[in-house]
Short mmCIF file of C-alpha atoms and ligand atoms in Angstrom, two decimals:
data_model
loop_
_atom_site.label_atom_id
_atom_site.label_comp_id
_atom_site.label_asym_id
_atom_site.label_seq_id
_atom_site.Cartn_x
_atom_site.Cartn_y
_atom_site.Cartn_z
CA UNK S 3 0.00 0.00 0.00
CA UNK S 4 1.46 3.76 -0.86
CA UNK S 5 1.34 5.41 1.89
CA UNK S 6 0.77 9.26 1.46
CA UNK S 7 2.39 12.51 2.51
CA UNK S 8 0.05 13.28 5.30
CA UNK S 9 1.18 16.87 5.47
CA UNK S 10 -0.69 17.79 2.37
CA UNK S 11 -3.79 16.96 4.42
CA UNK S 12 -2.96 19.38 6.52
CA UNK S 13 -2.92 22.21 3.46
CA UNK S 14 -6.11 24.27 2.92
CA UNK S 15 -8.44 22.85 0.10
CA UNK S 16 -9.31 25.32 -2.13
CA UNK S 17 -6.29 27.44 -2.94
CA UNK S 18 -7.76 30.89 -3.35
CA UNK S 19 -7.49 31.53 -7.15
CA UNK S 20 -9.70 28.42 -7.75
CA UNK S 21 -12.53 29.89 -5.33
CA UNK S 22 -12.30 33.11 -6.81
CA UNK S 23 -12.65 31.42 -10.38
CA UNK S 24 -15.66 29.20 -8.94
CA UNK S 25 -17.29 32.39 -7.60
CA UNK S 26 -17.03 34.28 -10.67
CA UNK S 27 -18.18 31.32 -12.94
CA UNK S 28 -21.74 31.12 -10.93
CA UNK S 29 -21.98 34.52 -10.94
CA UNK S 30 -21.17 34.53 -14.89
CA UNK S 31 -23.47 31.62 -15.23
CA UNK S 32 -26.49 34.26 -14.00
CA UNK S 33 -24.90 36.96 -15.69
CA UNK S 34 -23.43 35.86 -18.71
CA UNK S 35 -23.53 39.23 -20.71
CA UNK S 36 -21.81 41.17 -17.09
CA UNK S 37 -18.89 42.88 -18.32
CA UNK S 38 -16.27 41.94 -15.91
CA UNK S 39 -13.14 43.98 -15.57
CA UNK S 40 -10.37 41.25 -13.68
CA UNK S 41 -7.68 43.27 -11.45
CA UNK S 42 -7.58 39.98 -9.67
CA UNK S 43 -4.36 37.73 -10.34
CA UNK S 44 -1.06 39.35 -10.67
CA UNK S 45 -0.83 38.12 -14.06
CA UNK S 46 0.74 40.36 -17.06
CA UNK S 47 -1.43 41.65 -19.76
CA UNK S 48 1.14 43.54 -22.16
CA UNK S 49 3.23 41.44 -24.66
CA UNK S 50 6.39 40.68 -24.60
CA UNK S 51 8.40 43.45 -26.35
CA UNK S 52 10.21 43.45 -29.41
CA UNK S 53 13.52 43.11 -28.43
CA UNK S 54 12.65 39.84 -26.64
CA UNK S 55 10.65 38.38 -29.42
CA UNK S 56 13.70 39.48 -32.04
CA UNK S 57 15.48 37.54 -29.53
CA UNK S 58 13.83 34.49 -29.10
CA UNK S 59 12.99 33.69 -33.18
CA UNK S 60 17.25 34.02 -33.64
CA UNK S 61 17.31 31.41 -30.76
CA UNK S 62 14.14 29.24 -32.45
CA UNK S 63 16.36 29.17 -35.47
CA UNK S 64 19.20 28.00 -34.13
CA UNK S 65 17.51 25.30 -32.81
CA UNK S 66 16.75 24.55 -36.19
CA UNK S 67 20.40 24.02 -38.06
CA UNK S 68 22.91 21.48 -36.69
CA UNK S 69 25.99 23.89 -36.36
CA UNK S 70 23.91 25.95 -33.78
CA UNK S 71 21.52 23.43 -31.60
CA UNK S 72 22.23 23.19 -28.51
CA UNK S 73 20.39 20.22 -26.36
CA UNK S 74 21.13 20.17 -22.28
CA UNK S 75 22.34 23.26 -21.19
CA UNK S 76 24.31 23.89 -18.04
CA UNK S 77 21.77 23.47 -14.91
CA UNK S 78 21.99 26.72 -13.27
CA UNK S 79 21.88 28.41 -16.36
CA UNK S 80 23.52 29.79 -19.26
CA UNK S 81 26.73 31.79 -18.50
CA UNK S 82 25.96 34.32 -21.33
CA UNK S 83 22.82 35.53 -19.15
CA UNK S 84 24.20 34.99 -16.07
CA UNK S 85 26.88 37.63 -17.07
CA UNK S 86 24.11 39.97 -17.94
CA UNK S 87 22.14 39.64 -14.53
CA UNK S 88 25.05 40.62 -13.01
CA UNK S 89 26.57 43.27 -15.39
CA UNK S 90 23.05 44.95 -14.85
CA UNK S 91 20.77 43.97 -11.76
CA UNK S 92 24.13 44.17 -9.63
CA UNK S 93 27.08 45.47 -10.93
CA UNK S 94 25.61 49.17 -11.16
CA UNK S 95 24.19 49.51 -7.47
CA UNK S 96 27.80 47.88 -6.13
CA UNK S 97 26.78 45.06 -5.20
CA UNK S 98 29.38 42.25 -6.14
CA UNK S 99 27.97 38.36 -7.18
CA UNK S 100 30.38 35.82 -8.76
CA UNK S 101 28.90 33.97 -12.02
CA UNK S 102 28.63 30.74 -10.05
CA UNK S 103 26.20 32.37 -7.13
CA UNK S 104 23.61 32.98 -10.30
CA UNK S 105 20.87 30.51 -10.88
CA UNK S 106 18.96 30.52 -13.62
CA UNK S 107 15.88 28.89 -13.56
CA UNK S 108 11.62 28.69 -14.82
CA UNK S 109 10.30 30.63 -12.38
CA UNK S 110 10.61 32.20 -8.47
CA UNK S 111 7.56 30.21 -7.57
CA UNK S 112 9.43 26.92 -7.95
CA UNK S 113 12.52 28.45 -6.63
CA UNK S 114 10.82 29.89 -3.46
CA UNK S 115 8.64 26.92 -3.60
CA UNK S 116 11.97 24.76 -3.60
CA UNK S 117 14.44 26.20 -1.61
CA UNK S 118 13.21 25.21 1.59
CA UNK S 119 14.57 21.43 1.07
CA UNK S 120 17.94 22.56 1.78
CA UNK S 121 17.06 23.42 5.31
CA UNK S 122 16.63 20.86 7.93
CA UNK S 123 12.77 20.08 9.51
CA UNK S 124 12.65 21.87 12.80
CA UNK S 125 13.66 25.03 11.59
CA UNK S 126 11.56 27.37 13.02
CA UNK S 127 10.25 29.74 9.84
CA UNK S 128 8.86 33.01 9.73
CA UNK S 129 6.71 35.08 7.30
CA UNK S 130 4.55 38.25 6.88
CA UNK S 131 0.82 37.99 7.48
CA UNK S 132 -0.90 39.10 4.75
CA UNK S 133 1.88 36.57 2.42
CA UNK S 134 2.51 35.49 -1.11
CA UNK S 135 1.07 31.91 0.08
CA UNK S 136 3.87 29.71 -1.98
CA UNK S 137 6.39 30.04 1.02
CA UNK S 138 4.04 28.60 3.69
CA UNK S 139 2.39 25.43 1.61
CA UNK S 140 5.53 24.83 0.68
CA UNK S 141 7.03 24.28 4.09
CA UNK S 142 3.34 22.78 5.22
CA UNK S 143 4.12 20.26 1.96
CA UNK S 144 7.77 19.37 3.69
CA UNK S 145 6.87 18.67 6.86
CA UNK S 146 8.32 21.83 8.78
CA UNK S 147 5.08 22.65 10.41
CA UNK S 148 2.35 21.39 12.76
CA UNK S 149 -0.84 21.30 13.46
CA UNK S 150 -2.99 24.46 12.10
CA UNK S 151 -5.47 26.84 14.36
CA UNK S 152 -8.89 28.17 13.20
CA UNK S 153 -6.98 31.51 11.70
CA UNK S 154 -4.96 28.52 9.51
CA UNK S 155 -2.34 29.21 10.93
CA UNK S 156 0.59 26.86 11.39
CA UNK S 157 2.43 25.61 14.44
CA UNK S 158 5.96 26.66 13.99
CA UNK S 159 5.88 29.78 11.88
CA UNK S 160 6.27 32.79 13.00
CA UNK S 161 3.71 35.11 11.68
CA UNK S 162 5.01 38.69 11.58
CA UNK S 163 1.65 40.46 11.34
CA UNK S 164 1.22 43.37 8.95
CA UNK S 165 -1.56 45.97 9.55
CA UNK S 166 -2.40 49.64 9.06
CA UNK S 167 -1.55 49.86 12.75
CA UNK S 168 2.13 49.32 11.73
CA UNK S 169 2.15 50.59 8.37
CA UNK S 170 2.39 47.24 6.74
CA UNK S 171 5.73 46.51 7.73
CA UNK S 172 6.70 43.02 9.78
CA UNK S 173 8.52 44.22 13.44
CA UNK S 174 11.04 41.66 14.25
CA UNK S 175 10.29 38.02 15.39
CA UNK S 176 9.58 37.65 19.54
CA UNK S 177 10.68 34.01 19.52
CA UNK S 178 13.05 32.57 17.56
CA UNK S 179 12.90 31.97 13.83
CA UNK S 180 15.97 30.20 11.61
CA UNK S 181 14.32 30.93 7.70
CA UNK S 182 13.13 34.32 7.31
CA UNK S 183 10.79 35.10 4.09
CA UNK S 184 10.67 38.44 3.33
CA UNK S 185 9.37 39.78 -0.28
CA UNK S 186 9.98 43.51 -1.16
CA UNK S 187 8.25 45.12 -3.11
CA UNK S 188 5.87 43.20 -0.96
CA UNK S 189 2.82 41.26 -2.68
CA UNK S 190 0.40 41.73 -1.74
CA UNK S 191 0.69 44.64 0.35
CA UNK S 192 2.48 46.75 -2.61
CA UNK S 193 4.93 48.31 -0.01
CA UNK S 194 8.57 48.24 0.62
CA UNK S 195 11.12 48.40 3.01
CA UNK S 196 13.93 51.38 3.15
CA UNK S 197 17.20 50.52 3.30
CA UNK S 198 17.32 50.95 7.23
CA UNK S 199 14.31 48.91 8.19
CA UNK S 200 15.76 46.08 6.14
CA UNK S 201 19.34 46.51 8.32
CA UNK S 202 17.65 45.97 11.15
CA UNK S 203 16.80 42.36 9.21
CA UNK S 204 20.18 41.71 8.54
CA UNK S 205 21.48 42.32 12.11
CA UNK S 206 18.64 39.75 13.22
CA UNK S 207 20.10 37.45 10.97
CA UNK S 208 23.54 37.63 11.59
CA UNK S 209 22.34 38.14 15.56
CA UNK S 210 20.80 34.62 15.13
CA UNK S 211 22.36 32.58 12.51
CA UNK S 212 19.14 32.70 10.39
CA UNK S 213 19.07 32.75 6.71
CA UNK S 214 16.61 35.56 4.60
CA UNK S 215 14.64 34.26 1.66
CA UNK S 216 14.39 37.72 0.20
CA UNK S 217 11.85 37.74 -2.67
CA UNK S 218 12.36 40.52 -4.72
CA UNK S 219 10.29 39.27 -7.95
CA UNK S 220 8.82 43.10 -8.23
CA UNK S 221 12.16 45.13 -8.11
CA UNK S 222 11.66 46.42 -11.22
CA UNK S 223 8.50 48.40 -10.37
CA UNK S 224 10.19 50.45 -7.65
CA UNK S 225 9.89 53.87 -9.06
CA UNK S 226 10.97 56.19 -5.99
CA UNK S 227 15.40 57.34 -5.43
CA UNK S 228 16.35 55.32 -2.29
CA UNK S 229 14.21 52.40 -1.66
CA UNK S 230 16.58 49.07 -1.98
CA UNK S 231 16.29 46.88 -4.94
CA UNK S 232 18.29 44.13 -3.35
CA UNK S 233 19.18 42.78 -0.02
CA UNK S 234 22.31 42.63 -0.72
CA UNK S 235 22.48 46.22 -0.74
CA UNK S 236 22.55 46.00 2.78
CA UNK S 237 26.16 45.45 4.63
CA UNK S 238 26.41 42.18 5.50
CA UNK S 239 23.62 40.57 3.71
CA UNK S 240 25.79 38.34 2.03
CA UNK S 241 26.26 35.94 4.52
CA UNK S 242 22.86 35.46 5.74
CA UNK S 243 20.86 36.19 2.45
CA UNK S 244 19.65 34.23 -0.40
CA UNK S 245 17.84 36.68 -3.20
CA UNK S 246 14.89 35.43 -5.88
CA UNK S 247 14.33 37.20 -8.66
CA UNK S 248 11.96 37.06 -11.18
CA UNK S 249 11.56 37.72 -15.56
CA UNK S 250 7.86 37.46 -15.07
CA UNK S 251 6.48 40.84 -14.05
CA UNK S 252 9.46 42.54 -14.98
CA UNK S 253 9.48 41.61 -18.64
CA UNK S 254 5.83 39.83 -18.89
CA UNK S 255 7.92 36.20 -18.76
CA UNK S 256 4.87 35.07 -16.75
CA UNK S 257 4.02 32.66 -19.77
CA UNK S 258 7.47 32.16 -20.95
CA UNK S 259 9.10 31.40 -17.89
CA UNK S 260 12.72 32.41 -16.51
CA UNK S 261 13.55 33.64 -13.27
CA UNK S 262 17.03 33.56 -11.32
CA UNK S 263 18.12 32.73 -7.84
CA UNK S 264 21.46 34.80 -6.56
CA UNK S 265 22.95 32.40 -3.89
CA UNK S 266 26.15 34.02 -1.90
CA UNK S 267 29.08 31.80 -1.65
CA UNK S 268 29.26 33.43 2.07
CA UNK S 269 26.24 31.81 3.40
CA UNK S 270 26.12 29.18 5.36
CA UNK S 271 23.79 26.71 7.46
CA UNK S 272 24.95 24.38 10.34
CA UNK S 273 24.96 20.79 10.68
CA UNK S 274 23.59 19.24 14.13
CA UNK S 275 27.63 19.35 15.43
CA UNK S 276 27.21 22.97 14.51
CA UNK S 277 29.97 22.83 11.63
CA UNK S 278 28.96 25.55 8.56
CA UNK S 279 28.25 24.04 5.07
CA UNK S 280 27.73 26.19 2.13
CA UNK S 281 24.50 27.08 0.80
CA UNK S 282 25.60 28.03 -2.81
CA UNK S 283 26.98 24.53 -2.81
CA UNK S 284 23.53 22.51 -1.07
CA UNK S 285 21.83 24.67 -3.97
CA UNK S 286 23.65 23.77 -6.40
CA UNK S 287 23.39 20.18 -5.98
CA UNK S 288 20.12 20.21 -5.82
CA UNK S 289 19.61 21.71 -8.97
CA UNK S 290 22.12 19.79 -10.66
CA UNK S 291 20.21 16.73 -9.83
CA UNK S 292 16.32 17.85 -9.66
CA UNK S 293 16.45 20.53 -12.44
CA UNK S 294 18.11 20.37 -15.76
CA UNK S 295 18.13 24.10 -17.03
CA UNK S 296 15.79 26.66 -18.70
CA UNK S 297 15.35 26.42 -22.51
CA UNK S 298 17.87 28.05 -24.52
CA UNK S 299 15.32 29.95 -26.69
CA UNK S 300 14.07 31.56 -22.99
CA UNK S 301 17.13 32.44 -21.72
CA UNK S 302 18.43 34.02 -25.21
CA UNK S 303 15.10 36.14 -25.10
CA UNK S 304 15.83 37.09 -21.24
CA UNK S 305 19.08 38.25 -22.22
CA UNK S 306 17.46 40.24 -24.52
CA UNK S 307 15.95 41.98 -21.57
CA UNK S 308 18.99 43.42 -20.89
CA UNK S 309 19.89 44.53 -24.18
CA UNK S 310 19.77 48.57 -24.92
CA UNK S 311 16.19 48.36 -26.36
CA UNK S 312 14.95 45.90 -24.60
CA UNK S 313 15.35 47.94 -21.73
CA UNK S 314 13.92 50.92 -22.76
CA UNK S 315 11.29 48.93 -24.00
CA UNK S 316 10.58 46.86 -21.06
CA UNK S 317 10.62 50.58 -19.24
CA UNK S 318 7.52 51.62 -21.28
CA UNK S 319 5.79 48.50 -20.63
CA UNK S 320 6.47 48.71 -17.05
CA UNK S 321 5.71 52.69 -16.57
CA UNK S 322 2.58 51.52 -18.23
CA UNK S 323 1.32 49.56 -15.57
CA UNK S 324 3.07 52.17 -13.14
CA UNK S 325 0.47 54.81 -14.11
CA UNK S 326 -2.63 52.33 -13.87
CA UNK S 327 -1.40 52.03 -10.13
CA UNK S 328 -1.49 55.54 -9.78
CA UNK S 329 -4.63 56.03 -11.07
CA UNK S 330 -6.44 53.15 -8.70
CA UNK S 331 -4.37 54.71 -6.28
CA UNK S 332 -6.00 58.04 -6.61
CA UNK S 333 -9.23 56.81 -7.16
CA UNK S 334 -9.67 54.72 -3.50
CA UNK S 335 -8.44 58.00 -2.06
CA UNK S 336 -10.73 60.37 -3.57
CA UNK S 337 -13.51 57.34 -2.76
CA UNK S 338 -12.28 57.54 0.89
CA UNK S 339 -10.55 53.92 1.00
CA UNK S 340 -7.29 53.99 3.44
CA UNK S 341 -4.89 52.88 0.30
CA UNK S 342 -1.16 51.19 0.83
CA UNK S 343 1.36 50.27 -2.07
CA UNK S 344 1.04 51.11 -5.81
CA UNK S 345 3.84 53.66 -5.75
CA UNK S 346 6.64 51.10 -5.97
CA UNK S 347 4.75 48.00 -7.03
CA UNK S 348 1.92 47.13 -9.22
CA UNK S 349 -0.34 46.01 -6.37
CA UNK S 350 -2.80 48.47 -4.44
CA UNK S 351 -3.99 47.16 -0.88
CA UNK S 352 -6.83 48.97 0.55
CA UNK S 353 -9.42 48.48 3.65
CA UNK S 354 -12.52 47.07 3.29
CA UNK S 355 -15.66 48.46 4.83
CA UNK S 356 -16.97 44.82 4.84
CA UNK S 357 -15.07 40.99 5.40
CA UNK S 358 -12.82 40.62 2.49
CA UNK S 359 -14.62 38.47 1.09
CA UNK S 360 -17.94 40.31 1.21
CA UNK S 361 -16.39 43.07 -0.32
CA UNK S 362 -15.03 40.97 -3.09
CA UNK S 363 -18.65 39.46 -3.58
CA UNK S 364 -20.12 42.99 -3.73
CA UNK S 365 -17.53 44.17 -5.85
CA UNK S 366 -18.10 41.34 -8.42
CA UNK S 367 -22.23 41.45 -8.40
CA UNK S 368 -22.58 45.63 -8.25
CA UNK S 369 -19.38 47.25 -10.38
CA UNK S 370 -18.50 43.66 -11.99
CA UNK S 371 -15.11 44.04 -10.51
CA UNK S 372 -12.68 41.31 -9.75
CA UNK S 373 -10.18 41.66 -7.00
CA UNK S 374 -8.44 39.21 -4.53
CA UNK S 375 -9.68 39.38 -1.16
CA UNK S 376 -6.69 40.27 1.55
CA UNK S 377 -8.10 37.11 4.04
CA UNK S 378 -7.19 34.70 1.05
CA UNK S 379 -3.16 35.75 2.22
CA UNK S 380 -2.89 35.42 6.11
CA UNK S 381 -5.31 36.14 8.93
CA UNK S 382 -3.65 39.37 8.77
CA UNK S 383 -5.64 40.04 5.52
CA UNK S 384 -8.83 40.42 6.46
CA UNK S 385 -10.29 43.93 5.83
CA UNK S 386 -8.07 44.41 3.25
CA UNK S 387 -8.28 44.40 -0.58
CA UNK S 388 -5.76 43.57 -3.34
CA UNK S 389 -5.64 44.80 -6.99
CA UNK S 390 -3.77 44.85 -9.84
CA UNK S 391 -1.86 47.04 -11.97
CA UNK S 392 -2.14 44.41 -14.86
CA UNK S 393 -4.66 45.60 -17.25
CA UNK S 394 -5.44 47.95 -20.52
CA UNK S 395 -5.57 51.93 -19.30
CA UNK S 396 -9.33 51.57 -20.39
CA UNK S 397 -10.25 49.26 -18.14
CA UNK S 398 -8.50 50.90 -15.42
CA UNK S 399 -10.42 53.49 -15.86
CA UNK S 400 -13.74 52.22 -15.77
CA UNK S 401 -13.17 49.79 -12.66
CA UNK S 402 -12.57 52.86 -10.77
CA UNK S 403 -14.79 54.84 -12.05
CA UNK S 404 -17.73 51.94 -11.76
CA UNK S 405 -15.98 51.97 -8.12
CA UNK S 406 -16.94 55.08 -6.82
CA UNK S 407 -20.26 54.74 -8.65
CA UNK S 408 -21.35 51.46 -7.34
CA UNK S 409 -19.73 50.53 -4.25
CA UNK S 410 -21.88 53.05 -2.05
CA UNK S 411 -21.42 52.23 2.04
N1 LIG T 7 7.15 35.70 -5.90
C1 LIG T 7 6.10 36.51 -5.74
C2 LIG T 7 6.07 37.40 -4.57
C3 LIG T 7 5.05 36.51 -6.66
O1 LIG T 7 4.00 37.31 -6.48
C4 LIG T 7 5.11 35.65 -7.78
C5 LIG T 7 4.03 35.59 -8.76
O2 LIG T 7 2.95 36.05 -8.62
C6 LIG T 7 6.20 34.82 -7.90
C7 LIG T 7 7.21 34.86 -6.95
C8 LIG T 7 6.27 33.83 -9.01
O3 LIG T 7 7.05 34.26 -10.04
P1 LIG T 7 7.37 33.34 -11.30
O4 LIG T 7 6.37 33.67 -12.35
O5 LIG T 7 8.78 33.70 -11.65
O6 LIG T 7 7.27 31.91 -10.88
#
């Protein structure tokens, strides 16, 4: 008899995309001829741009010939766009990284999702409340939590609430925690951290031997001088910080799929006789034998990313989106929501005069709105509100404007 992994039973059943999907097909089922604006999933809607297409067709053809095609590629990545990701995500803001503590890989979500194998079971781990939900499931999946309370939340994480009370920013663990998650620009609160707040994250660290998973898959949206675009910014970091990035919201890669993992050779984790063993190394066995490399044609078109128009192109796409923020942003103000984020990411978080998810059924049924209800990402989320950036400036519009019309409290 196969005996199951009893610690999915202890994962929520319906993940909340798939109840926001079965709410909206009943409600479409009533209403088939509703025209529903979705600002729900932080999913791209622009293409990707020219220079990355150009890009990717030269790769497609190489494929093609003999002299060029190129079958298994190295692991953790191609060194061609490794060299980039350094040259131009690092290089620029100081911040040294060798070619071998680059990863290269289909996405942050598996990454994120997968990093938590290196780290023995009774870690104690701890995460924002509201939180991208990938890093707890993940850990639930492994076997590094117990049992879970009627908020669903898990024994053994630390839950570092986030609130209007403090501004949507995590205070420091009050018990111990060994794997800190921390993901700035934040989803889904669309705030960040300066570059002293996230000191004080790197002295815990150090303080405590504890390692920061520091998810910065929306970097590229920070538009304001000053806010940090890496941890590694941060003195220190490199010996107690592991960075994810992502090429899906930066360059609309959500369907094609790269991402990268920067892995300092300084970290380091202890075995139970407390001698240090190198992370960069644990990771890159572990890809080496569970992952076998992006396709070329993907990482040729996100090197293209990097290239002189693809950059400036990517920066139109991206200020796109930046001005959608701005105007939901706006429009909850001048509607009287209390309105976080959207100045540095392409998420807006806003209080609710109702539950979350009451608001997000009103929402749907009166202005034919879709959003993602703030309980569906921690305890910590109810009240609150997310939406996206991701959408056409028309329909922007018109959710906002069907907003202040409809949603009358
Ligand atoms: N990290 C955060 C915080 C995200 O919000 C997302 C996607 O929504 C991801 C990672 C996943 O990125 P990718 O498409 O590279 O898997």
């Amino acid at each position: 008899m196969a005996l199951m992994n009893e610690n999915y039973l202890k994962l929520p059943g319906s993940y909340l995309f798939s109840e926001i999907a079965r709410r909206i097909s009943e409600f479409k089922k009533e209403n088939p001829d509703a025209d529903i604006i979705r600002m729900g999933i932080g999913d791209v809607t622009r293409p990707l741009v020219p220079a990355v297409i150009k890009a990717m067709h030269q790769a497609v053809d190489e494929m093609s010939q003999a002299a060029t095609f190129r079958g298994y590629g190295p692991e953790q990545g191609y060194e061609f766009l490794a060299r980039k990701i350094i040259e131009n995500d690092f290089t620029p803001r100081g911040i040294p990284v060798d070619i071998d503590e680059v990863f290269v890989s289909d996405g942050a979500k598996s990454d994120t999702a997968n990093f938590q194998e290196l780290f023995g079971l009774n870690n104690i781990l701890a995460v924002t409340d509201p939180v991208y939900p990938v890093y707890v499931d993940s850990n639930v999946m492994a076997g590094r939590t117990g049992s879970v309370n009627a908020k669903g939340q898990f024994e053994n994480i630390v839950y570092l609430s986030c609130t209007e009370e403090n501004g949507m920013k995590p205070s420091l663990p009050q018990t111990k925690a060994d794997m800190i998650y921390l993901c700035y620009p934040n989803n889904p609160t669309g705030m960040t951290l300066s570059k002293e707040e996230l000191k004080k994250w790197v002295a815990y660290a150090r303080d405590n031997k504890a390692i920061i998973l520091y998810d910065a898959a929306y970097e590229a949206f920070i538009r304001e001088e000053g806010v940090p675009h890496s941890i590694f910014e941060i003195e220190g970091a490199r010996e107690v910080a592991v960075e994810f990035r992502s090429f899906s919201k930066t360059a609309g890669f959500t369907g094609t799929r790269c991402a990268y993992t920067v892995v300092p050779k300084d970290v380091k984790v202890f075995d139970s006789q407390g001698n240090a063993h190198s992370l960069n190394k644990m990771w890159l066995r572990r890809q080496t034998t569970k992952f076998n490399g992006a396709s070329y044609p993907v990482q040729a078109a996100a090197a293209a990313v990097f290239s002189e128009e693809g950059k400036k192109q990517i920066q139109e796409t991206i200020h796109y989106y930046m001005e959608n923020a701005a105007i939901i942003r706006a429009g909850l103000e001048s509607a009287g929501y209390k309105v976080f984020g959207g100045v540095n990411a392409p998420y807006i978080w806003f209080k609710t005069p109702l539950p979350s998810w009451d608001f997000f059924d009103k929402l749907m049924k009166e202005a034919h709105v879709i959003g993602t209800p703030g309980a569906g990402f921690g305890a910590s989320g109810e009240g609150y509100f997310r939406l996206t950036a991701f959408n056409t400036r028309e329909n922007t519009e018109q959710a906002i404007e069907r907003m202040k019309t409809k949603m009358i409290f």
